[in-house]
Structure formats: structure tokens, C-alpha cells
mmCIF file of C-alpha atoms and ligand atoms in Angstrom:
data_model
loop_
_atom_site.group_PDB
_atom_site.id
_atom_site.type_symbol
_atom_site.label_atom_id
_atom_site.label_comp_id
_atom_site.label_asym_id
_atom_site.label_seq_id
_atom_site.Cartn_x
_atom_site.Cartn_y
_atom_site.Cartn_z
ATOM 1 C CA MET O 1 -2.719 10.046 -152.243
ATOM 2 C CA ASN O 2 -5.013 12.569 -150.552
ATOM 3 C CA PHE O 3 -8.175 11.740 -148.603
ATOM 4 C CA SER O 4 -10.627 12.361 -151.446
ATOM 5 C CA GLN O 5 -8.546 10.216 -153.827
ATOM 6 C CA ARG O 6 -8.599 7.420 -151.247
ATOM 7 C CA GLN O 7 -12.361 7.834 -150.897
ATOM 8 C CA THR O 8 -12.785 7.617 -154.672
ATOM 9 C CA ARG O 9 -10.635 4.509 -154.893
ATOM 10 C CA ARG O 10 -12.577 2.931 -152.053
ATOM 11 C CA GLY O 11 -15.810 3.843 -153.807
ATOM 12 C CA LEU O 12 -14.621 2.218 -157.021
ATOM 13 C CA PHE O 13 -13.489 -0.873 -155.151
ATOM 14 C CA GLU O 14 -16.894 -1.092 -153.481
ATOM 15 C CA LEU O 15 -18.676 -0.759 -156.800
ATOM 16 C CA GLY O 16 -16.473 -3.523 -158.213
ATOM 17 C CA ALA O 17 -17.213 -5.693 -155.188
ATOM 18 C CA ALA O 18 -20.908 -4.981 -155.634
ATOM 19 C CA VAL O 19 -20.904 -6.107 -159.241
ATOM 20 C CA GLY O 20 -18.908 -9.194 -158.241
ATOM 21 C CA ALA O 21 -21.313 -10.013 -155.437
ATOM 22 C CA GLY O 22 -24.276 -9.614 -157.766
ATOM 23 C CA ALA O 23 -22.692 -11.997 -160.261
ATOM 24 C CA LEU O 24 -21.819 -14.609 -157.654
ATOM 25 C CA TRP O 25 -24.901 -14.350 -155.543
ATOM 26 C CA PRO O 26 -27.315 -16.640 -157.430
ATOM 27 C CA PHE O 27 -24.697 -19.411 -157.309
ATOM 28 C CA ALA O 28 -24.044 -18.867 -153.585
ATOM 29 C CA ALA O 29 -27.761 -18.856 -152.802
ATOM 30 C CA GLN O 30 -28.196 -22.267 -154.439
ATOM 31 C CA SER O 31 -25.096 -23.850 -152.928
ATOM 32 C CA THR O 32 -25.987 -25.333 -149.521
ATOM 33 C CA VAL O 33 -28.723 -25.200 -146.954
ATOM 34 C CA ALA O 34 -26.188 -23.729 -144.525
ATOM 35 C CA SER O 35 -25.835 -20.663 -146.760
ATOM 36 C CA LYS O 36 -29.425 -19.624 -146.017
ATOM 37 C CA LEU O 37 -29.873 -16.733 -143.660
ATOM 38 C CA ILE O 38 -31.168 -17.706 -140.217
ATOM 39 C CA MET O 39 -34.736 -16.563 -139.584
ATOM 40 C CA ARG O 40 -36.375 -15.922 -136.226
ATOM 41 C CA LYS O 41 -40.048 -15.450 -135.558
ATOM 42 C CA ILE O 42 -41.473 -12.149 -134.389
ATOM 43 C CA PRO O 43 -43.176 -13.415 -131.215
ATOM 44 C CA ARG O 44 -46.394 -11.383 -131.580
ATOM 45 C CA THR O 45 -47.255 -12.701 -135.064
ATOM 46 C CA GLY O 46 -44.983 -15.630 -135.875
ATOM 47 C CA GLU O 47 -43.712 -13.763 -138.961
ATOM 48 C CA ASP O 48 -40.249 -14.928 -140.033
ATOM 49 C CA MET O 49 -37.582 -12.261 -139.831
ATOM 50 C CA PRO O 50 -33.978 -12.555 -141.067
ATOM 51 C CA VAL O 51 -31.498 -12.050 -138.222
ATOM 52 C CA ILE O 52 -29.377 -9.506 -140.119
ATOM 53 C CA GLY O 53 -30.570 -6.008 -140.940
ATOM 54 C CA MET O 54 -28.831 -2.650 -141.249
ATOM 55 C CA GLY O 55 -28.820 0.783 -139.639
ATOM 56 C CA THR O 56 -28.687 4.084 -141.524
ATOM 57 C CA GLN O 57 -27.240 6.589 -139.063
ATOM 58 C CA PHE O 58 -24.268 8.346 -140.793
ATOM 59 C CA VAL O 59 -24.422 5.754 -143.607
ATOM 60 C CA LEU O 60 -26.979 7.675 -145.681
ATOM 61 C CA ASP O 61 -25.510 11.098 -145.047
ATOM 62 C CA ILE O 62 -24.424 11.261 -148.684
ATOM 63 C CA GLY O 63 -26.330 14.124 -150.302
ATOM 64 C CA ASP O 64 -26.530 13.833 -154.082
ATOM 65 C CA ASP O 65 -23.097 12.225 -154.525
ATOM 66 C CA ALA O 66 -23.733 9.831 -157.432
ATOM 67 C CA GLU O 67 -20.866 7.478 -156.615
ATOM 68 C CA LYS O 68 -21.894 7.135 -152.962
ATOM 69 C CA ARG O 69 -25.522 6.600 -153.983
ATOM 70 C CA ALA O 70 -24.420 3.778 -156.305
ATOM 71 C CA VAL O 71 -22.451 2.144 -153.487
ATOM 72 C CA ARG O 72 -25.384 2.421 -151.056
ATOM 73 C CA ILE O 73 -27.686 0.906 -153.707
ATOM 74 C CA ALA O 74 -25.223 -1.986 -154.016
ATOM 75 C CA VAL O 75 -25.267 -2.385 -150.209
ATOM 76 C CA LEU O 76 -29.073 -2.501 -150.193
ATOM 77 C CA ARG O 77 -29.092 -4.922 -153.114
ATOM 78 C CA ALA O 78 -26.723 -7.258 -151.245
ATOM 79 C CA LEU O 79 -29.079 -7.136 -148.250
ATOM 80 C CA PHE O 80 -32.171 -7.915 -150.326
ATOM 81 C CA ASP O 81 -30.491 -10.544 -152.519
ATOM 82 C CA ALA O 82 -29.495 -12.457 -149.399
ATOM 83 C CA GLY O 83 -33.153 -12.561 -148.315
ATOM 84 C CA ALA O 84 -32.736 -9.927 -145.587
ATOM 85 C CA ARG O 85 -34.891 -6.823 -145.449
ATOM 86 C CA THR O 86 -34.771 -4.766 -142.243
ATOM 87 C CA ILE O 87 -33.505 -1.187 -142.547
ATOM 88 C CA ASP O 88 -33.564 1.008 -139.462
ATOM 89 C CA THR O 89 -33.693 4.789 -139.749
ATOM 90 C CA ALA O 90 -34.894 7.880 -137.862
ATOM 91 C CA PRO O 91 -35.683 11.572 -138.454
ATOM 92 C CA SER O 92 -32.742 12.416 -136.186
ATOM 93 C CA TYR O 93 -30.253 10.749 -138.553
ATOM 94 C CA GLY O 94 -29.982 13.873 -140.711
ATOM 95 C CA PRO O 95 -30.977 13.119 -144.323
ATOM 96 C CA ALA O 96 -31.142 9.313 -143.789
ATOM 97 C CA GLU O 97 -34.917 8.887 -144.116
ATOM 98 C CA ALA O 98 -35.132 11.031 -147.251
ATOM 99 C CA THR O 99 -32.151 9.277 -148.837
ATOM 100 C CA LEU O 100 -33.564 5.858 -147.984
ATOM 101 C CA GLY O 101 -36.919 6.841 -149.494
ATOM 102 C CA SER O 102 -35.296 7.971 -152.718
ATOM 103 C CA LEU O 103 -32.951 4.947 -152.968
ATOM 104 C CA LEU O 104 -35.798 2.483 -152.421
ATOM 105 C CA GLU O 105 -37.865 4.312 -155.022
ATOM 106 C CA GLU O 106 -34.982 4.265 -157.518
ATOM 107 C CA MET O 107 -34.489 0.527 -156.870
ATOM 108 C CA LYS O 108 -38.272 -0.086 -156.980
ATOM 109 C CA ALA O 109 -37.651 -2.036 -153.795
ATOM 110 C CA ARG O 110 -40.018 -0.536 -151.238
ATOM 111 C CA ASP O 111 -41.971 -3.808 -151.043
ATOM 112 C CA ARG O 112 -38.771 -5.781 -150.345
ATOM 113 C CA ALA O 113 -37.894 -3.662 -147.303
ATOM 114 C CA PHE O 114 -38.979 -3.929 -143.673
ATOM 115 C CA VAL O 115 -38.575 -0.265 -142.735
ATOM 116 C CA SER O 116 -38.189 0.702 -139.097
ATOM 117 C CA THR O 117 -38.270 4.358 -138.077
ATOM 118 C CA LYS O 118 -38.775 6.406 -134.931
ATOM 119 C CA PHE O 119 -40.120 9.612 -133.452
ATOM 120 C CA SER O 120 -39.042 11.719 -130.505
ATOM 121 C CA ARG O 121 -41.067 14.947 -130.549
ATOM 122 C CA THR O 122 -43.017 15.773 -127.389
ATOM 123 C CA GLY O 123 -46.812 15.590 -127.113
ATOM 124 C CA GLN O 124 -49.250 13.497 -129.125
ATOM 125 C CA GLU O 125 -49.605 16.125 -131.849
ATOM 126 C CA GLY O 126 -45.835 16.478 -132.111
ATOM 127 C CA ALA O 127 -45.475 12.708 -132.430
ATOM 128 C CA ILE O 128 -48.142 12.467 -135.130
ATOM 129 C CA ALA O 129 -46.650 15.370 -137.102
ATOM 130 C CA GLU O 130 -43.182 13.823 -136.933
ATOM 131 C CA MET O 131 -44.415 10.378 -138.011
ATOM 132 C CA ARG O 132 -46.289 11.925 -140.961
ATOM 133 C CA GLU O 133 -43.125 13.728 -142.025
ATOM 134 C CA SER O 134 -41.251 10.412 -141.848
ATOM 135 C CA LEU O 135 -43.751 8.762 -144.181
ATOM 136 C CA ARG O 136 -43.412 11.649 -146.624
ATOM 137 C CA ARG O 137 -39.593 11.511 -146.557
ATOM 138 C CA LEU O 138 -39.649 7.725 -146.922
ATOM 139 C CA ARG O 139 -42.056 8.089 -149.898
ATOM 140 C CA THR O 140 -44.466 5.586 -148.446
ATOM 141 C CA ASP O 141 -47.863 5.538 -146.744
ATOM 142 C CA LYS O 142 -46.966 2.758 -144.293
ATOM 143 C CA VAL O 143 -43.948 1.499 -142.398
ATOM 144 C CA GLU O 144 -43.392 -1.952 -140.995
ATOM 145 C CA LEU O 145 -42.184 -0.759 -137.572
ATOM 146 C CA MET O 146 -42.625 2.545 -135.717
ATOM 147 C CA LEU O 147 -40.658 3.124 -132.514
ATOM 148 C CA ARG O 148 -40.648 5.772 -129.776
ATOM 149 C CA HIS O 149 -36.981 6.857 -129.812
ATOM 150 C CA ASN O 150 -34.909 6.764 -126.599
ATOM 151 C CA ILE O 151 -37.849 6.004 -124.335
ATOM 152 C CA GLY O 152 -35.584 5.905 -121.265
ATOM 153 C CA PHE O 153 -35.483 9.723 -121.299
ATOM 154 C CA VAL O 154 -39.262 10.181 -121.672
ATOM 155 C CA PRO O 155 -41.373 11.004 -118.564
ATOM 156 C CA PRO O 156 -43.928 8.217 -117.831
ATOM 157 C CA ASN O 157 -47.019 10.343 -118.688
ATOM 158 C CA GLU O 158 -45.596 11.274 -122.050
ATOM 159 C CA ALA O 159 -44.537 7.689 -122.718
ATOM 160 C CA ALA O 160 -48.137 6.576 -122.092
ATOM 161 C CA ASP O 161 -49.427 9.233 -124.538
ATOM 162 C CA HIS O 162 -46.951 8.130 -127.169
ATOM 163 C CA LEU O 163 -47.772 4.449 -126.796
ATOM 164 C CA ALA O 164 -51.456 5.368 -127.217
ATOM 165 C CA VAL O 165 -50.635 7.134 -130.509
ATOM 166 C CA LEU O 166 -48.600 4.157 -131.660
ATOM 167 C CA ARG O 167 -51.479 1.771 -130.899
ATOM 168 C CA GLU O 168 -53.840 4.010 -132.835
ATOM 169 C CA TRP O 169 -51.487 4.029 -135.841
ATOM 170 C CA LYS O 170 -51.147 0.276 -135.647
ATOM 171 C CA GLN O 171 -54.924 -0.126 -135.544
ATOM 172 C CA GLN O 172 -55.218 2.088 -138.626
ATOM 173 C CA GLY O 173 -52.676 -0.130 -140.389
ATOM 174 C CA ILE O 174 -50.113 2.679 -140.839
ATOM 175 C CA CYS O 175 -47.511 0.557 -139.054
ATOM 176 C CA ARG O 176 -47.553 -3.221 -138.634
ATOM 177 C CA TYR O 177 -45.492 -3.291 -135.436
ATOM 178 C CA ILE O 178 -44.793 -0.814 -132.650
ATOM 179 C CA GLY O 179 -42.183 -0.468 -129.951
ATOM 180 C CA VAL O 180 -39.517 1.640 -128.288
ATOM 181 C CA THR O 181 -35.766 2.137 -128.497
ATOM 182 C CA HIS O 182 -32.990 3.004 -126.136
ATOM 183 C CA SER O 183 -29.225 3.212 -126.562
ATOM 184 C CA GLN O 184 -27.554 5.628 -124.147
ATOM 185 C CA ASN O 185 -26.523 4.610 -120.612
ATOM 186 C CA GLN O 186 -28.248 1.305 -121.316
ATOM 187 C CA ALA O 187 -27.583 -0.173 -117.867
ATOM 188 C CA GLN O 188 -29.316 2.760 -116.168
ATOM 189 C CA ALA O 189 -32.312 2.562 -118.501
ATOM 190 C CA ASN O 190 -32.837 -1.205 -118.177
ATOM 191 C CA PRO O 191 -35.138 -1.171 -115.068
ATOM 192 C CA ARG O 192 -37.466 1.319 -116.793
ATOM 193 C CA LEU O 193 -37.454 -0.735 -120.002
ATOM 194 C CA ILE O 194 -38.220 -3.915 -118.079
ATOM 195 C CA GLU O 195 -41.191 -2.197 -116.406
ATOM 196 C CA LEU O 196 -42.449 -1.036 -119.802
ATOM 197 C CA LEU O 197 -42.168 -4.502 -121.343
ATOM 198 C CA GLN O 198 -44.046 -6.024 -118.413
ATOM 199 C CA LYS O 199 -46.859 -3.428 -118.476
ATOM 200 C CA GLU O 200 -47.304 -2.748 -122.181
ATOM 201 C CA LYS O 201 -47.773 -5.126 -125.066
ATOM 202 C CA LEU O 202 -44.898 -3.939 -127.224
ATOM 203 C CA ASP O 203 -44.035 -5.771 -130.427
ATOM 204 C CA PHE O 204 -40.375 -4.693 -130.513
ATOM 205 C CA ILE O 205 -37.686 -3.227 -128.335
ATOM 206 C CA GLN O 206 -34.517 -1.821 -129.881
ATOM 207 C CA ILE O 207 -31.610 -1.792 -127.426
ATOM 208 C CA ASN O 208 -27.877 -1.202 -127.208
ATOM 209 C CA TYR O 209 -26.345 -4.681 -127.101
ATOM 210 C CA SER O 210 -22.821 -5.614 -128.130
ATOM 211 C CA MET O 211 -19.824 -7.424 -126.681
ATOM 212 C CA ALA O 212 -18.846 -4.009 -125.291
ATOM 213 C CA GLN O 213 -22.272 -3.362 -123.695
ATOM 214 C CA ARG O 214 -23.766 -6.490 -122.179
ATOM 215 C CA SER O 215 -26.037 -5.030 -119.472
ATOM 216 C CA VAL O 216 -29.213 -6.333 -121.166
ATOM 217 C CA GLU O 217 -28.032 -9.888 -120.480
ATOM 218 C CA GLU O 218 -28.740 -9.472 -116.748
ATOM 219 C CA LYS O 219 -32.518 -9.430 -117.066
ATOM 220 C CA LEU O 220 -33.888 -7.472 -120.011
ATOM 221 C CA LEU O 221 -33.448 -10.216 -122.632
ATOM 222 C CA ALA O 222 -35.242 -12.751 -120.435
ATOM 223 C CA VAL O 223 -38.119 -10.308 -119.839
ATOM 224 C CA ALA O 224 -38.383 -9.640 -123.580
ATOM 225 C CA ALA O 225 -38.784 -13.378 -124.165
ATOM 226 C CA GLU O 226 -41.330 -13.753 -121.323
ATOM 227 C CA THR O 227 -43.400 -10.843 -122.645
ATOM 228 C CA GLY O 228 -43.261 -11.862 -126.312
ATOM 229 C CA THR O 229 -41.273 -8.794 -127.359
ATOM 230 C CA ALA O 230 -38.948 -9.005 -130.363
ATOM 231 C CA VAL O 231 -35.402 -7.719 -129.723
ATOM 232 C CA MET O 232 -33.479 -5.598 -132.253
ATOM 233 C CA CYS O 233 -29.861 -4.753 -131.340
ATOM 234 C CA ASN O 234 -28.490 -1.328 -132.230
ATOM 235 C CA LEU O 235 -24.781 -0.397 -132.007
ATOM 236 C CA PRO O 236 -23.766 -4.086 -132.314
ATOM 237 C CA PHE O 237 -20.123 -3.070 -132.872
ATOM 238 C CA ALA O 238 -20.239 -0.274 -130.262
ATOM 239 C CA ARG O 239 -19.776 2.150 -133.184
ATOM 240 C CA ALA O 240 -16.667 0.284 -134.394
ATOM 241 C CA ALA O 241 -14.959 0.429 -130.958
ATOM 242 C CA LEU O 242 -14.911 -3.382 -130.962
ATOM 243 C CA PHE O 243 -12.896 -3.452 -134.193
ATOM 244 C CA LYS O 244 -10.395 -1.021 -132.701
ATOM 245 C CA ALA O 245 -10.064 -3.256 -129.637
ATOM 246 C CA VAL O 246 -9.016 -6.243 -131.776
ATOM 247 C CA SER O 247 -6.930 -4.291 -134.275
ATOM 248 C CA GLY O 248 -3.942 -6.373 -135.395
ATOM 249 C CA LYS O 249 -5.309 -9.536 -133.721
ATOM 250 C CA GLN O 250 -6.407 -12.703 -135.508
ATOM 251 C CA VAL O 251 -9.854 -14.229 -134.977
ATOM 252 C CA PRO O 252 -9.133 -17.317 -132.824
ATOM 253 C CA ASP O 253 -9.229 -20.679 -134.617
ATOM 254 C CA TRP O 254 -11.857 -22.020 -132.229
ATOM 255 C CA ALA O 255 -14.348 -19.450 -133.610
ATOM 256 C CA ARG O 256 -14.623 -21.788 -136.632
ATOM 257 C CA GLU O 257 -16.612 -24.113 -134.321
ATOM 258 C CA PHE O 258 -19.467 -21.644 -134.841
ATOM 259 C CA ASP O 259 -18.487 -20.554 -138.351
ATOM 260 C CA ALA O 260 -17.022 -17.139 -137.496
ATOM 261 C CA VAL O 261 -14.054 -16.315 -139.709
ATOM 262 C CA SER O 262 -13.974 -12.512 -139.335
ATOM 263 C CA TRP O 263 -14.241 -10.167 -136.376
ATOM 264 C CA GLY O 264 -17.545 -8.827 -137.716
ATOM 265 C CA GLN O 265 -18.974 -12.360 -137.670
ATOM 266 C CA PHE O 266 -17.473 -13.017 -134.232
ATOM 267 C CA PHE O 267 -19.158 -9.918 -132.729
ATOM 268 C CA LEU O 268 -22.548 -10.458 -134.398
ATOM 269 C CA LYS O 269 -22.697 -14.205 -133.771
ATOM 270 C CA TYR O 270 -22.070 -13.500 -130.082
ATOM 271 C CA LEU O 271 -25.361 -11.541 -130.016
ATOM 272 C CA LEU O 272 -27.281 -13.977 -132.206
ATOM 273 C CA GLY O 273 -26.174 -16.804 -129.906
ATOM 274 C CA ARG O 274 -28.887 -15.494 -127.569
ATOM 275 C CA GLU O 275 -32.201 -16.905 -128.781
ATOM 276 C CA GLU O 276 -34.068 -13.864 -127.432
ATOM 277 C CA VAL O 277 -32.364 -11.676 -130.036
ATOM 278 C CA ASN O 278 -34.369 -11.350 -133.243
ATOM 279 C CA LEU O 279 -31.923 -9.299 -135.260
ATOM 280 C CA VAL O 280 -28.941 -6.984 -135.331
ATOM 281 C CA ILE O 281 -28.759 -3.733 -137.321
ATOM 282 C CA PRO O 282 -25.103 -2.781 -137.899
ATOM 283 C CA GLY O 283 -24.360 0.464 -139.717
ATOM 284 C CA VAL O 284 -22.768 -0.429 -143.059
ATOM 285 C CA ASP O 285 -21.596 1.851 -145.830
ATOM 286 C CA ARG O 286 -19.812 -0.684 -148.049
ATOM 287 C CA VAL O 287 -20.691 -3.936 -149.740
ATOM 288 C CA SER O 288 -17.790 -5.937 -148.302
ATOM 289 C CA HIS O 289 -19.028 -5.201 -144.766
ATOM 290 C CA MET O 290 -22.607 -6.046 -145.687
ATOM 291 C CA ILE O 291 -21.551 -9.415 -147.141
ATOM 292 C CA ASP O 292 -19.438 -10.104 -144.057
ATOM 293 C CA ASN O 293 -22.332 -9.238 -141.744
ATOM 294 C CA LEU O 294 -24.791 -11.353 -143.736
ATOM 295 C CA ASP O 295 -22.432 -14.307 -143.254
ATOM 296 C CA ALA O 296 -22.797 -13.808 -139.501
ATOM 297 C CA GLY O 297 -26.442 -14.769 -140.027
ATOM 298 C CA ARG O 298 -25.541 -18.137 -141.522
ATOM 299 C CA GLY O 299 -24.278 -21.443 -140.190
ATOM 300 C CA ARG O 300 -23.727 -22.344 -136.558
ATOM 301 C CA LEU O 301 -24.088 -19.940 -133.643
ATOM 302 C CA PRO O 302 -22.138 -20.064 -130.368
ATOM 303 C CA ASN O 303 -23.680 -21.863 -127.385
ATOM 304 C CA ALA O 304 -23.492 -20.567 -123.806
ATOM 305 C CA ALA O 305 -20.054 -22.088 -123.128
ATOM 306 C CA GLN O 306 -18.655 -20.740 -126.392
ATOM 307 C CA ARG O 307 -20.119 -17.304 -125.678
ATOM 308 C CA LYS O 308 -18.417 -17.320 -122.269
ATOM 309 C CA ARG O 309 -15.133 -18.158 -123.991
ATOM 310 C CA MET O 310 -15.693 -15.247 -126.404
ATOM 311 C CA VAL O 311 -16.255 -12.790 -123.537
ATOM 312 C CA ASP O 312 -13.134 -14.050 -121.721
ATOM 313 C CA PHE O 313 -11.098 -13.792 -124.907
ATOM 314 C CA ILE O 314 -12.128 -10.169 -125.573
ATOM 315 C CA GLY O 315 -11.781 -9.292 -121.871
ATOM 316 C CA ASN O 316 -8.198 -10.591 -121.832
ATOM 317 C CA LEU O 317 -6.966 -8.681 -124.885
HETATM 318 N N1 NAP R 401 -31.429 5.030 -129.771
HETATM 319 C C1 NAP R 401 -31.460 4.436 -130.914
HETATM 320 O O1 NAP R 401 -32.522 4.065 -131.321
HETATM 321 C C2 NAP R 401 -30.201 4.208 -131.736
HETATM 322 C C3 NAP R 401 -29.003 4.799 -131.344
HETATM 323 C C4 NAP R 401 -27.867 4.563 -132.107
HETATM 324 C C5 NAP R 401 -27.951 3.761 -133.236
HETATM 325 N N2 NAP R 401 -29.130 3.199 -133.617
HETATM 326 C C6 NAP R 401 -29.213 2.338 -134.823
HETATM 327 O O2 NAP R 401 -28.170 1.387 -134.782
HETATM 328 C C7 NAP R 401 -27.486 1.416 -136.038
HETATM 329 C C8 NAP R 401 -26.073 0.940 -135.892
HETATM 330 O O3 NAP R 401 -25.309 1.891 -135.171
HETATM 331 P P1 NAP R 401 -23.912 2.475 -135.706
HETATM 332 O O4 NAP R 401 -23.860 2.318 -137.185
HETATM 333 O O5 NAP R 401 -23.711 3.827 -135.145
HETATM 334 O O6 NAP R 401 -22.842 1.537 -134.975
HETATM 335 P P2 NAP R 401 -22.361 0.015 -135.195
HETATM 336 O O7 NAP R 401 -23.301 -0.724 -136.063
HETATM 337 O O8 NAP R 401 -22.060 -0.518 -133.841
HETATM 338 O O9 NAP R 401 -20.965 0.206 -135.946
HETATM 339 C C9 NAP R 401 -20.893 0.697 -137.257
HETATM 340 C C10 NAP R 401 -19.423 0.721 -137.646
HETATM 341 O O10 NAP R 401 -18.971 -0.633 -137.853
HETATM 342 C C11 NAP R 401 -18.368 -0.716 -139.139
HETATM 343 N N3 NAP R 401 -18.657 -2.040 -139.701
HETATM 344 C C12 NAP R 401 -19.876 -2.554 -140.058
HETATM 345 N N4 NAP R 401 -19.752 -3.826 -140.474
HETATM 346 C C13 NAP R 401 -18.422 -4.128 -140.408
HETATM 347 C C14 NAP R 401 -17.671 -5.286 -140.714
HETATM 348 N N5 NAP R 401 -18.264 -6.411 -141.137
HETATM 349 N N6 NAP R 401 -16.319 -5.250 -140.543
HETATM 350 C C15 NAP R 401 -15.710 -4.119 -140.101
HETATM 351 N N7 NAP R 401 -16.374 -2.979 -139.778
HETATM 352 C C16 NAP R 401 -17.727 -2.984 -139.936
HETATM 353 C C17 NAP R 401 -19.002 0.378 -139.971
HETATM 354 O O11 NAP R 401 -18.130 0.721 -141.005
HETATM 355 P P3 NAP R 401 -18.706 1.129 -142.459
HETATM 356 O O12 NAP R 401 -19.763 2.184 -142.219
HETATM 357 O O13 NAP R 401 -17.508 1.632 -143.161
HETATM 358 O O14 NAP R 401 -19.293 -0.080 -143.124
HETATM 359 C C18 NAP R 401 -19.156 1.488 -138.926
HETATM 360 O O15 NAP R 401 -17.938 2.183 -138.755
HETATM 361 C C19 NAP R 401 -27.627 2.862 -136.494
HETATM 362 O O16 NAP R 401 -27.345 3.020 -137.879
HETATM 363 C C20 NAP R 401 -29.060 3.119 -136.133
HETATM 364 O O17 NAP R 401 -29.934 2.590 -137.128
HETATM 365 C C21 NAP R 401 -30.252 3.411 -132.870
#
């Protein structure tokens, strides 16, 4: 079987899984209280937010491929049907914003989504132009969250200008929440991010946090909680490196103490075990992964001792 045949078979499997999930979902949603997705409050407003969202980098790089569009629609439907809603995108993720805009329009689901996007152009005019283009591509006149992308690389004067633009947009009601992201060399960027959180009243920070990148545990998470800043975790699987690290290994039995029965749940529940974390946004291009990740947002979460055991376990592989 060649690569494209495998892709097609995977696509068909995913479509089948999507139909199956749709058929089973109403039953699952009514089954037990424990099946409900965990919600955490956005500190600035008290709004409830489901702890599982999704990222769109690479995932929506699908052009007009009808089969892939159908699978991505099934992924989004699984997210919404579970009561989740956050979808993170950016102009720098190739066609992701435009694809997301067209998929949400086709699904008539814009009002079910909490859309988070970003800008990175220099200068206030550049930022405004880029944000306007995002709204056009997303086929909307408002987004729920607008973020200054990779703030750790932005000179302080420019960061101040960009935060001023964000505040203006928030005041005009074009975005409900504002914040900043960072993901590269996270440990080096943390002191700057901490300073920003302490000085500025940001609603959200999006950071690189996974079992493979734990530098934010030293101080940043505590400062986010002190300053009332919601925390969104990007790269929660370290771009799948964590799955490679455990390839061929079984999830330990003791992970059932906090209801983790897959590696995806193990890695996400580790992050959600920290109360300061509001949500995780794994990249997902298939329904089976979305359903698995949604299950990480249900049931028990690991406590500090269990999280230590998880780190030791992964460290000793
Ligand atoms: N500076 C920034 O602001 C910044 C930088 C980077 C990323 N981000 C955001 O973070 C998001 C996530 O990053 P990412 O997608 O690159 O990395 P990631 O979420 O760490 O990993 C995604 C990988 O994990 C796989 N996966 C997802 N769920 C799985 C499961 N349950 N079991 C097994 N494998 C699973 C995905 O496979 P499939 O695709 O096959 O499902 C994909 O290969 C991005 O989409 C973007 O929105 C932000």
C-alpha cells in the first residue's frame, strides 16, 4: 500500500469514527456526572472555560481536499459536542485561519467557538492591519481572544505599543480577551514574561508547557495565578515527541488512580493537575485523538505526589 492509499484509508477510518462518535455522543453525555468536561474560570471575568481546546498549526493545512475537510469538520464537531469550544490559530499557520473561517461557516458554528488568534507584525499600524486581515479570513467581526505572538522576541517599546492596540481593540469590543504567547526557548523567555504579567493586566498568557518542557513550573505559573492571568498551554505533547518517547510502552496501571488510560490522557492530565492551568490546546487532525484528548478533561486529575511520580516515570524511561 502506498502513502496516499494509507492516507485515504486513514481518512475513511476517521470519517467512520466520526459518525460513530456522533451516534454515541448523546448517550455518553447523559451517562454520569464524571463524563462532564472539567471547567475552569477565566480569572478576569469568572467565565467558565472547558479545559480542553485545540490548536490549528499544520492541522488545517488541507487546501480544498474534500475528504480532509470532512474529517476536520468531524474533529470540530467532536470538540463542540463535548461542550468544549477553544480553537487556537494564527496568521503564521499558513492557511489555518482561512480554513477555520470557512469550516465554521459551513458548520454554522461560529457562535459555538471561542476563537483565539495572534499577530506578529511590527508597529501599531502593522498590528492593526494584520488583525483586520485575521478577522476577514476568519469570516467574523470579533474574536474571543487576541494575542501578541511570541512576545519574548519583541523589544519592550514595541510590546508596549502592541499592548496599547490590544487594549483599544478590547475596549471597542472587537476581542473579549487579550494576551501574549511564547513558545520557543521558554526557559529563557520566562523572566520577561513574569515581568509582563506583573506590570500589565493581561487576560491570558499562552505558553509552552508539557512534560518535556516544565520550566514554567518554577515561577511563571504561580505569577499567572497571583496576577489573575489565565494560562493556555501550547505544544502540550512537545509536537508528538512525548509519544515517541513512550513508544512501545504501556501506560502504568497506577495512572488509573487519576483516570488516565492512554498516553495522551497521561500527558494532558499532568498539565491540568496544576490548578493555574486553564486549558491545553493540542494539535489534532483526527477524531480518535480529539476524543482521547477530551477524555483527559474528565474525571480525576493527578495531585502533586502523583505528578511527581509521573515525572519520575517519564524521566526513567
Ligand atoms: N508561539 C505560539 O503561540 C505557538 C507555537 C506553537 C504552537 N502553538 C499552538 O499550539 C498548538 C499545538 O501545537 P502542535 O500541534 O504543534 O503540537 P502538540 O499539540 O504538542 O502535538 C501535536 C501532535 O500530537 C498528536 N496527537 C494529538 N493528540 C493525540 C493523542 N491523543 N494521541 C496521540 N497523538 C496525538 C498530533 O497528531 P494528529 O495531528 O495526527 O492528531 C500531532 O502530531 C498549535 O496547533 C498552535 O495552535 C502556539
